[in-house]
PDB file of C-alpha atoms in Angstrom:
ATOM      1  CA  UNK A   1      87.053 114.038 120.009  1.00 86.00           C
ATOM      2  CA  UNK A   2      86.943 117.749 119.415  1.00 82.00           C
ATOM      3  CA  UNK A   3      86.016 119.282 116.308  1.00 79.00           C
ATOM      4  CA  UNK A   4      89.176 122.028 116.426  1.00 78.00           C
ATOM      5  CA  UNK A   5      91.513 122.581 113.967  1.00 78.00           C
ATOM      6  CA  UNK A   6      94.089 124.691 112.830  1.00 72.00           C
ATOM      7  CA  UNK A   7      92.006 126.999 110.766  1.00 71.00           C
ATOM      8  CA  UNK A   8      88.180 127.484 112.769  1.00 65.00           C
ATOM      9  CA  UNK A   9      87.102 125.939 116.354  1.00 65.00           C
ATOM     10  CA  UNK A  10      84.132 124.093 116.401  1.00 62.00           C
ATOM     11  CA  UNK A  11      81.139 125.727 118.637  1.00 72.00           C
ATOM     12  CA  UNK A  12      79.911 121.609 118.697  1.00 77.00           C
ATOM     13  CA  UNK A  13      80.757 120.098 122.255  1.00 84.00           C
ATOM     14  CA  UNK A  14      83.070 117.070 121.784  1.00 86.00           C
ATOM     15  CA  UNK A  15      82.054 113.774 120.710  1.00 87.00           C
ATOM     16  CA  UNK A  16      82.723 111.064 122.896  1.00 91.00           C
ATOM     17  CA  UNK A  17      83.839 107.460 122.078  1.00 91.00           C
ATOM     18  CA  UNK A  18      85.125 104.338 123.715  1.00 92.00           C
ATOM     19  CA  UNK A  19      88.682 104.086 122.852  1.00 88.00           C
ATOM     20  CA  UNK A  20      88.707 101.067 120.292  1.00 82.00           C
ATOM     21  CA  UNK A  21      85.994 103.035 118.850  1.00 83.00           C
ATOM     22  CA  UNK A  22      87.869 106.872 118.847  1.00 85.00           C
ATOM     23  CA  UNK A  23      90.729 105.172 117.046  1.00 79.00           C
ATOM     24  CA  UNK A  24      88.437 104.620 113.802  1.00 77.00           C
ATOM     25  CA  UNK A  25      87.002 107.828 113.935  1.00 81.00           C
ATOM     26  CA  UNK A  26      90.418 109.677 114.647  1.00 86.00           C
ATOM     27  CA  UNK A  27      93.003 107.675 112.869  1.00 84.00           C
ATOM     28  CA  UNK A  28      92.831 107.983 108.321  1.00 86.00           C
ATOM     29  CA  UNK A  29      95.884 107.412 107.052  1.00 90.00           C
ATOM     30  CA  UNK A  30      99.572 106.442 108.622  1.00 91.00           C
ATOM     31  CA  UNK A  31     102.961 106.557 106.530  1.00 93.00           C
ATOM     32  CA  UNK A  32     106.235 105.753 107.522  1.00 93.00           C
ATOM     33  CA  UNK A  33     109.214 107.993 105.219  1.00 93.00           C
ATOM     34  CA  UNK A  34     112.624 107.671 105.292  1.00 91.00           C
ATOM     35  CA  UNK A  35     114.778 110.315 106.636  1.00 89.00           C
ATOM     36  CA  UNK A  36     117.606 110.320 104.577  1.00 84.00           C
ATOM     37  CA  UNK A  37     119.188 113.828 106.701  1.00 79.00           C
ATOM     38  CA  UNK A  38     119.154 111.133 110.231  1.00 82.00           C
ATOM     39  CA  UNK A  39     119.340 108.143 108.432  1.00 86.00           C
ATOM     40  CA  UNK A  40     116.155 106.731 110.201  1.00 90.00           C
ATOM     41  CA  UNK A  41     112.973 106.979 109.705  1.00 92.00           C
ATOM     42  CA  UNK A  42     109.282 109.898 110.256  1.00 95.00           C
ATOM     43  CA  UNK A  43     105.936 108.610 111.073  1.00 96.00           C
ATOM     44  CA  UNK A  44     103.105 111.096 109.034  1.00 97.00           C
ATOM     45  CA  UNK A  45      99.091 110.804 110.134  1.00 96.00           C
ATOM     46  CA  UNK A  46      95.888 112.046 108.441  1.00 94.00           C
ATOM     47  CA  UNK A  47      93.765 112.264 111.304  1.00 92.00           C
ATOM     48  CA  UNK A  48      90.590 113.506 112.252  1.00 88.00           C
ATOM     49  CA  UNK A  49      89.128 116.085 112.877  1.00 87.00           C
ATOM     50  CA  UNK A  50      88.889 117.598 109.444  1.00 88.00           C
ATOM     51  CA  UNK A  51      91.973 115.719 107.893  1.00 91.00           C
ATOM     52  CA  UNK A  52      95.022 117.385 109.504  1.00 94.00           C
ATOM     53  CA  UNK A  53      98.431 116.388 109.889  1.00 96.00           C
ATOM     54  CA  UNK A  54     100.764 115.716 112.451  1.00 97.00           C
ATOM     55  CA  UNK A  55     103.892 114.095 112.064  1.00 97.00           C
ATOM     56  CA  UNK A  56     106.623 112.285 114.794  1.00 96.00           C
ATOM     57  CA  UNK A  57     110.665 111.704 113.985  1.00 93.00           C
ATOM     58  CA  UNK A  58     112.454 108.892 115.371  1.00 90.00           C
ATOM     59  CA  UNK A  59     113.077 109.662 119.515  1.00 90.00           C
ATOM     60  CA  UNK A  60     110.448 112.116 119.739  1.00 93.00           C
ATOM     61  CA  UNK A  61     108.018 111.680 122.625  1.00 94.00           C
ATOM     62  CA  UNK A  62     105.365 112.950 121.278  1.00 95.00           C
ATOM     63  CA  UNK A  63     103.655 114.171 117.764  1.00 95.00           C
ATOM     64  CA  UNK A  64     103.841 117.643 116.293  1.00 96.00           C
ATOM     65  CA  UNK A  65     100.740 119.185 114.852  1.00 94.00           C
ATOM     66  CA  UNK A  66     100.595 121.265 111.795  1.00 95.00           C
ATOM     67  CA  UNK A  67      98.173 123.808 111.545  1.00 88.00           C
ATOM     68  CA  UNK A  68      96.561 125.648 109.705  1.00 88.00           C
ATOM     69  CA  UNK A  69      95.481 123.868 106.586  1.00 89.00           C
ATOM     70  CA  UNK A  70      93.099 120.557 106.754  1.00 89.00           C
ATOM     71  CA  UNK A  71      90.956 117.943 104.527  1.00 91.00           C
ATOM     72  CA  UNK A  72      94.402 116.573 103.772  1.00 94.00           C
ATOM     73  CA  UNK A  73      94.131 113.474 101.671  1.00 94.00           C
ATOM     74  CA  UNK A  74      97.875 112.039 100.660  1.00 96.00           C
ATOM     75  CA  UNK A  75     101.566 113.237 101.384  1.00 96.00           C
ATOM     76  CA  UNK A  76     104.793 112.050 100.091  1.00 95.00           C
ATOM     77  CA  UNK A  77     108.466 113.135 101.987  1.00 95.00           C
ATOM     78  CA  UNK A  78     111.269 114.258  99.955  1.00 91.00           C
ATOM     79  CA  UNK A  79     114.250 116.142 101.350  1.00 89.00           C
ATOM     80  CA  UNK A  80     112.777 117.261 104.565  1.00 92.00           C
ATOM     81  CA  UNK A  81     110.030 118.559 102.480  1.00 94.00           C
ATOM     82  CA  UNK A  82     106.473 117.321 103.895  1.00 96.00           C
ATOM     83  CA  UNK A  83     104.108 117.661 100.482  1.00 95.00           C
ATOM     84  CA  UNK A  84     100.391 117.393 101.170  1.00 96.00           C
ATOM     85  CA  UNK A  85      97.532 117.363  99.269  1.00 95.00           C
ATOM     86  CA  UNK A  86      93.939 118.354 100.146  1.00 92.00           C
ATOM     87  CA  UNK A  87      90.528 118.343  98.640  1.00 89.00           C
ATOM     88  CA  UNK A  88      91.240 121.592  96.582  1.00 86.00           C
ATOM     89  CA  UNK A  89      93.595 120.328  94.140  1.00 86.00           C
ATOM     90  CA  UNK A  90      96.023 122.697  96.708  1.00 90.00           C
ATOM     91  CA  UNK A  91      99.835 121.049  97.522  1.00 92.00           C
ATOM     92  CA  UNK A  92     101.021 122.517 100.584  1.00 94.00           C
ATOM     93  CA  UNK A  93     105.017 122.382 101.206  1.00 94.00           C
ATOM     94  CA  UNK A  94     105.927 121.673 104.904  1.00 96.00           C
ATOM     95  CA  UNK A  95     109.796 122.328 106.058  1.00 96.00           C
ATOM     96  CA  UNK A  96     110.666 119.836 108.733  1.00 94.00           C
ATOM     97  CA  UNK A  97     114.214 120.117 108.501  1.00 89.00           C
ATOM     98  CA  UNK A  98     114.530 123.163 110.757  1.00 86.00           C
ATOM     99  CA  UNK A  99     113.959 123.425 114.090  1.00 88.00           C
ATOM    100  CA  UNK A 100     110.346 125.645 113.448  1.00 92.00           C
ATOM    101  CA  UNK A 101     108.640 123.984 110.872  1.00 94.00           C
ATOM    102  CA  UNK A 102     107.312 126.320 108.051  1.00 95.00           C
ATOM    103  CA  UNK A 103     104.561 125.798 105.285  1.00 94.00           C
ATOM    104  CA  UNK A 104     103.572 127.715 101.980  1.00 92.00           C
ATOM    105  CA  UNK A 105     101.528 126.572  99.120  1.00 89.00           C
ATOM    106  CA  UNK A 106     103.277 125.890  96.163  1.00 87.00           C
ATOM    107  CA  UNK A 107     100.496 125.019  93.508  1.00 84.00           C
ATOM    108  CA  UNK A 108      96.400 124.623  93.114  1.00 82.00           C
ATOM    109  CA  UNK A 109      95.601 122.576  90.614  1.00 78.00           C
ATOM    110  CA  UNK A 110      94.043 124.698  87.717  1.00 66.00           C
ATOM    111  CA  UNK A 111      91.059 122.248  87.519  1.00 65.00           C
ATOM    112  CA  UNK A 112      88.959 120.478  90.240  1.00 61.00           C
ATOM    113  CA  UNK A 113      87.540 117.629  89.121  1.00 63.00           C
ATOM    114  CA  UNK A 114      84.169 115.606  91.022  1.00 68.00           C
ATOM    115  CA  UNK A 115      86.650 112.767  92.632  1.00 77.00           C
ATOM    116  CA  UNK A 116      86.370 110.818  94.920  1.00 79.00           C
ATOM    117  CA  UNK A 117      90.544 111.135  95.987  1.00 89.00           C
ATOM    118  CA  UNK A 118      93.316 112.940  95.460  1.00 92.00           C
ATOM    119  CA  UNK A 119      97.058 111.590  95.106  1.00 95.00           C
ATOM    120  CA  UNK A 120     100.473 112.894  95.200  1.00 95.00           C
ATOM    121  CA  UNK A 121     103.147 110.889  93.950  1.00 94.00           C
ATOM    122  CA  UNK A 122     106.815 111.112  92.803  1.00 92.00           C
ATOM    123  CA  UNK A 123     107.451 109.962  89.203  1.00 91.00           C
ATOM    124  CA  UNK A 124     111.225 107.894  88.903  1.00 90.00           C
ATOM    125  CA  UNK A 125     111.917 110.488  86.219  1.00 88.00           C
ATOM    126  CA  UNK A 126     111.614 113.497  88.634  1.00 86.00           C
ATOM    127  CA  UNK A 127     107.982 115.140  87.862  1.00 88.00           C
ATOM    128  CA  UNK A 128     105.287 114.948  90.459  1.00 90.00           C
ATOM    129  CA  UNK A 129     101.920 113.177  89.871  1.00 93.00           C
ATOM    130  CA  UNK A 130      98.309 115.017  91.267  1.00 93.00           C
ATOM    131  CA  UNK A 131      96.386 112.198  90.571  1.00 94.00           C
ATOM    132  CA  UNK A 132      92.083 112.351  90.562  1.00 92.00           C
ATOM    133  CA  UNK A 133      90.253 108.979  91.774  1.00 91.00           C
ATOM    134  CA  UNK A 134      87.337 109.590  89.984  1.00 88.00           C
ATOM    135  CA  UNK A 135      83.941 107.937  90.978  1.00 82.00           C
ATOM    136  CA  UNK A 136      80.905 107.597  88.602  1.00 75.00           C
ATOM    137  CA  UNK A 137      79.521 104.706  89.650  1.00 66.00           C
ATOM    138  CA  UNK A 138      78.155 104.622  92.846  1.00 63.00           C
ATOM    139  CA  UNK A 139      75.298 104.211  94.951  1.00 65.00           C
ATOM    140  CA  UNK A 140      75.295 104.326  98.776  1.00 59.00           C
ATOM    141  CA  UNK A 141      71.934 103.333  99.541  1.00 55.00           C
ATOM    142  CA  UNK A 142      73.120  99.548  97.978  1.00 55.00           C
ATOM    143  CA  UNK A 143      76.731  99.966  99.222  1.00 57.00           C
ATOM    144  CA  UNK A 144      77.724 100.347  96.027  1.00 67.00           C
ATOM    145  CA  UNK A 145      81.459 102.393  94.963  1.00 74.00           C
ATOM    146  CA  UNK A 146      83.155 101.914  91.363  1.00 82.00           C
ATOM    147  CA  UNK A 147      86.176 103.676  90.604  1.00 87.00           C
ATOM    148  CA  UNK A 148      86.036 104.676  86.435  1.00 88.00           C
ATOM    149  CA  UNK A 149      88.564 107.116  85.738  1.00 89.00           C
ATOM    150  CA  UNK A 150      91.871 108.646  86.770  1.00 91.00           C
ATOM    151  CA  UNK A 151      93.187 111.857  85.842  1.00 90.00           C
ATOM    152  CA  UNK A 152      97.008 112.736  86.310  1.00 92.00           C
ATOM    153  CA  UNK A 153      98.484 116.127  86.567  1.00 90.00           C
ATOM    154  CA  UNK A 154     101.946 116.005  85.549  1.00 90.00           C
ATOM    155  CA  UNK A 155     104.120 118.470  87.689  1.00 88.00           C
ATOM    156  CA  UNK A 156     107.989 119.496  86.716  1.00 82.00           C
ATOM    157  CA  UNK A 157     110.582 119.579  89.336  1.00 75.00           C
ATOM    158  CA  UNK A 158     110.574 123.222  89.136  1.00 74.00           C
ATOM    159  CA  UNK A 159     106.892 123.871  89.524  1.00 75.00           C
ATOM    160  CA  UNK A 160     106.334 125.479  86.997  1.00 74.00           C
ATOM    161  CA  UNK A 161     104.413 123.878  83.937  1.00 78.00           C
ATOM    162  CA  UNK A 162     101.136 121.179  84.952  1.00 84.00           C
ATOM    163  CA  UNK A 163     100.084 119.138  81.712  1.00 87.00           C
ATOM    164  CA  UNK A 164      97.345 116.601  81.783  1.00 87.00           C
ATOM    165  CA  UNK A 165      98.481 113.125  80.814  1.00 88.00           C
ATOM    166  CA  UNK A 166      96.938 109.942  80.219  1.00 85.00           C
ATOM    167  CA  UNK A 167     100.158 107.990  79.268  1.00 88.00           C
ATOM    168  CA  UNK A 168     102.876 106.987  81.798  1.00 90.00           C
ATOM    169  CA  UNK A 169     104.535 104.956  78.832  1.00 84.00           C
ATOM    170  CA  UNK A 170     106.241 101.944  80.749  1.00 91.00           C
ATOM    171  CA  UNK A 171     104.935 102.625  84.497  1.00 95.00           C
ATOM    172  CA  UNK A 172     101.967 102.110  86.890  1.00 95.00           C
ATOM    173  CA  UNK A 173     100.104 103.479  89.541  1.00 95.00           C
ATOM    174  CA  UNK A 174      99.702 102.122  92.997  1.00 94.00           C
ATOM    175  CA  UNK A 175      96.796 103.888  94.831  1.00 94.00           C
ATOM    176  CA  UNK A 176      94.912 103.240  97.551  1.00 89.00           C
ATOM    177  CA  UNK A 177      94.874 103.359 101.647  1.00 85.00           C
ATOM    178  CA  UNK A 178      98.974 103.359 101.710  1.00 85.00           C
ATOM    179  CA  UNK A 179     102.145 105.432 100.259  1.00 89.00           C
ATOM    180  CA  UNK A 180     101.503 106.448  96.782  1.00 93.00           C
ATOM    181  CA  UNK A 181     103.706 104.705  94.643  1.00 92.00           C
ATOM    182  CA  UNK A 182     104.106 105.389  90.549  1.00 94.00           C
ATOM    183  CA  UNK A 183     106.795 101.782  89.166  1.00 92.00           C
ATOM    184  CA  UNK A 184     108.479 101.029  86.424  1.00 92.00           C
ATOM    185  CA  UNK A 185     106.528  97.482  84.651  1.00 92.00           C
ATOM    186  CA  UNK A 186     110.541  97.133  82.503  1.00 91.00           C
ATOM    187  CA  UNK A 187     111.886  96.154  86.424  1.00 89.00           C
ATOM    188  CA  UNK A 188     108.229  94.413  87.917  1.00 86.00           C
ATOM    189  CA  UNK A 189     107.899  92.402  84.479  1.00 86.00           C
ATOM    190  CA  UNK A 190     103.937  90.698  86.118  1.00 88.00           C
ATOM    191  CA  UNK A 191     102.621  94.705  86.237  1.00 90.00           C
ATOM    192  CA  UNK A 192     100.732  96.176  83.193  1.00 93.00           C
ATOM    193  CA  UNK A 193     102.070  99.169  81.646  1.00 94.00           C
ATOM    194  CA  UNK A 194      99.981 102.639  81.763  1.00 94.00           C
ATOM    195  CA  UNK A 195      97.662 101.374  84.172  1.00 95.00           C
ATOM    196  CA  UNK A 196      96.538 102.114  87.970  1.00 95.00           C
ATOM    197  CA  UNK A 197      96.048  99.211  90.266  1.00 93.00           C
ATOM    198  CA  UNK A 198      94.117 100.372  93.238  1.00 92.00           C
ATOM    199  CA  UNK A 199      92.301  99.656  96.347  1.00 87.00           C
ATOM    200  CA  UNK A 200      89.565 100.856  98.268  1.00 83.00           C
ATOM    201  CA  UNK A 201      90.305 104.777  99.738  1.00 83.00           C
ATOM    202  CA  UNK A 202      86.976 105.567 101.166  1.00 74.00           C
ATOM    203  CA  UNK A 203      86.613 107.419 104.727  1.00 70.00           C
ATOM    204  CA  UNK A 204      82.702 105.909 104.528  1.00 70.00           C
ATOM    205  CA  UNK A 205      83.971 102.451 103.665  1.00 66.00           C
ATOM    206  CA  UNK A 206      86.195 102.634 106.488  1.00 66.00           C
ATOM    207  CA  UNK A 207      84.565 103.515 109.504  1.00 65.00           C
ATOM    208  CA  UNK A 208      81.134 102.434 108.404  1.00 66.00           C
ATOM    209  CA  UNK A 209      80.284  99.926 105.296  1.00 68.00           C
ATOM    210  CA  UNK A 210      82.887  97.530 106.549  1.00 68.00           C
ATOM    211  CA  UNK A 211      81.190  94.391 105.055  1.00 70.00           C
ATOM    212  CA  UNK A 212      79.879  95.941 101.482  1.00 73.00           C
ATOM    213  CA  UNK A 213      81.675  95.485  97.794  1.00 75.00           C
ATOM    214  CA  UNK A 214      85.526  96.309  98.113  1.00 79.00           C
ATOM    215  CA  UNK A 215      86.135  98.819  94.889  1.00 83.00           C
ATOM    216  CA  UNK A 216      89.444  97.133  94.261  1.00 86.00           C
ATOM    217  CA  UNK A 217      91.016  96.612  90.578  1.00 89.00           C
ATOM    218  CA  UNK A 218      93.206  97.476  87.351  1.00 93.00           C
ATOM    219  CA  UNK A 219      92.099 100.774  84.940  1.00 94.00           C
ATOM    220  CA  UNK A 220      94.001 101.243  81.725  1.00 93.00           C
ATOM    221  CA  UNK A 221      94.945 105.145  81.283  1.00 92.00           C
ATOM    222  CA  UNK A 222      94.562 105.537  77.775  1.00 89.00           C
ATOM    223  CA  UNK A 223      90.680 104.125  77.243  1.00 89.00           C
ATOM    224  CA  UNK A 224      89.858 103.793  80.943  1.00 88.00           C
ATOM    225  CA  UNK A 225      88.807 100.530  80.470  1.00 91.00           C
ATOM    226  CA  UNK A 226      88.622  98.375  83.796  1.00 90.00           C
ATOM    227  CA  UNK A 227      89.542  94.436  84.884  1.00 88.00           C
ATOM    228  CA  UNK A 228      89.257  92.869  87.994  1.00 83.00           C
ATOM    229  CA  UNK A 229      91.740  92.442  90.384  1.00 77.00           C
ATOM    230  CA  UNK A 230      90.893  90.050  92.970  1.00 73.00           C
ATOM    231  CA  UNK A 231      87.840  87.533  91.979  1.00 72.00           C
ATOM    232  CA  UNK A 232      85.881  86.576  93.882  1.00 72.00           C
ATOM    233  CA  UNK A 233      85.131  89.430  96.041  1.00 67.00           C
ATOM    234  CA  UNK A 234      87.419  89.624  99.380  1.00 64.00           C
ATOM    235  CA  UNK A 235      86.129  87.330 101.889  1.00 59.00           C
ATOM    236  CA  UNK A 236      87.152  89.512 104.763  1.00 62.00           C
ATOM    237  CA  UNK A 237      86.437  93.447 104.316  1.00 65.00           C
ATOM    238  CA  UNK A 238      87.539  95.166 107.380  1.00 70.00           C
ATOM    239  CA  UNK A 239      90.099  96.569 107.416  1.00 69.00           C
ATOM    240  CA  UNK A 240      90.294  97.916 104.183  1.00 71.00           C
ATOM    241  CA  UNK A 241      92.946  96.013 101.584  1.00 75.00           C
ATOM    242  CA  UNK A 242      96.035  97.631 101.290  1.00 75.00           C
ATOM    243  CA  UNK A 243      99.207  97.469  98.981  1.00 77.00           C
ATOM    244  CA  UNK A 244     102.533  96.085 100.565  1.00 75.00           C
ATOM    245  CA  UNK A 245     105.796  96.508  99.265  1.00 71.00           C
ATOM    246  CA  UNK A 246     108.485  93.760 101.027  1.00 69.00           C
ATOM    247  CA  UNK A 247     111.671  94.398 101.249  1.00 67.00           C
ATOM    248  CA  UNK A 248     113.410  91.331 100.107  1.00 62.00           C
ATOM    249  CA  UNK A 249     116.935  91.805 101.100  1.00 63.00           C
ATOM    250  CA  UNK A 250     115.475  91.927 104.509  1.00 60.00           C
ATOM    251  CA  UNK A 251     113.197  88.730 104.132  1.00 54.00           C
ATOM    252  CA  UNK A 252     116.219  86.596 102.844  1.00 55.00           C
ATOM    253  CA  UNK A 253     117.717  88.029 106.006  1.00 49.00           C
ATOM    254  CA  UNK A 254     114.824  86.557 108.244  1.00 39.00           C
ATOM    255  CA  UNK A 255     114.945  83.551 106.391  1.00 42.00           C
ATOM    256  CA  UNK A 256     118.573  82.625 107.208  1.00 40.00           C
ATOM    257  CA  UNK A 257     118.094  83.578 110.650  1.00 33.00           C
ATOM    258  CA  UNK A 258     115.072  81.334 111.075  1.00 35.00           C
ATOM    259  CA  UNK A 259     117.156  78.673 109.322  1.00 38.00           C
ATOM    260  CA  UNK A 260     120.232  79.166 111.771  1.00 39.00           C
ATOM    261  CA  UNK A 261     117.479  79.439 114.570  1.00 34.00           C
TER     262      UNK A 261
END
């Protein structure tokens, strides 16, 4: 694995891995976006080294990198817009509808908080979330990672205006190793208003603490006060616990099948 990327090369040789191994080290983050333009579906990857992105469309035979920018840490797809956030508090804007893709950056974040990750996520009423995982409790030497606060930047559709917010009235976070997600609690009546359910997001806790404390639970906005999630403790910690959201329409589908079957 080399240490290139878009925006320095690395004067390191490469490292070299066995191949079950190389696909920890290279492999962060994978999300799968609907392409609303083709009607099927893009494949997105955080990868190593240094974070960067590369993305694949339905057909394609292989992936397509984008340089230059790097220590990427969530995306979202809207529109044939790529938006990706890095460990600046920068969102960078990648055009994939065209046949040459092209990037700017449309906002930095006018504060950078000591986090541990950073979020991007579409709001149902049309703002955009920049949302700070923030870690105060922690201790490596014991294996030890709490999550304690979140901090949302609230984002217009214009781009324009950011406002800090602690309230997201009747909705809820979903954070974590996975798509972003910010839902309504009036349509998901078991989910707790204002809050943030998350899961672990660690590169360390990934690729090396695989059997330690999973930081997984439920934080209130407003008083950042904290519950547990899943008790007792995960009995299996590798991979790390991720959120799933079923589509139902297809699992009724399966389920007649099998039934017919």
């Amino acid at each position: 694995m080399s240490g290139h990327s878009g925006s320095h090369n690395s004067y390191n040789p490469p490292f070299i891995f066995a191949l079950a191994e190389l696909r920890d080290r290279l492999q962060w983050k994978a999300f799968v976006f609907p392409d609303t333009s083709t009607g099927s579906y893009i494949v997105v990857l955080i990868h190593n080294p240094q974070a960067q992105l590369s993305f694949a469309k339905a057909g394609d035979d292989k992936w397509t990198w984008l340089p230059p920018h790097y220590l990427h840490e969530d995306c979202m797809y809207k529109d044939g817009i790529l938006y990706a956030v890095n460990t600046k508090g920068e969102i960078h804007a990648f055009d994939l509808s065209g046949p040459v893709v092209t990037v700017k950056t449309i906002i930095t974040a006018p504060e950078h908080y000591d986090c541990d990750s950073r979020y991007i996520v579409q709001a149902p009423w049309g703002s955009l979330l920049l949302v700070f995982r923030i870690v105060h409790d922690h201790d490596l030497e014991y294996e030890y990672w709490k999550t304690t606060e979140t901090k949302i930047c609230e984002i217009d559709a214009l781009w324009n205006k950011i406002e800090l917010t602690n309230c997201l009235r009747d909705h809820v976070l979903f954070l974590g190793h996975n798509l972003s997600l910010c839902l309504s609690a009036d349509e998901y009546p078991a989910l707790k208003a204002n809050c943030s359910y998350f899961t672990d997001d660690n590169f360390l806790w990934t690729v090396g603490y695989k059997n330690n404390h999973r930081d997984v639970g439920i934080l209130k906005l407003n008083d950042k006060s904290r519950e547990e999630f899943v008790s007792p403790q995960l009995w299996s910690n590798c991979p790390a616990p991720m959120w799933i959201t079923p589509d139902l329409r297809k699992i009724n589908a399966m389920g007649s099948m099998s039934q017919q079957l």
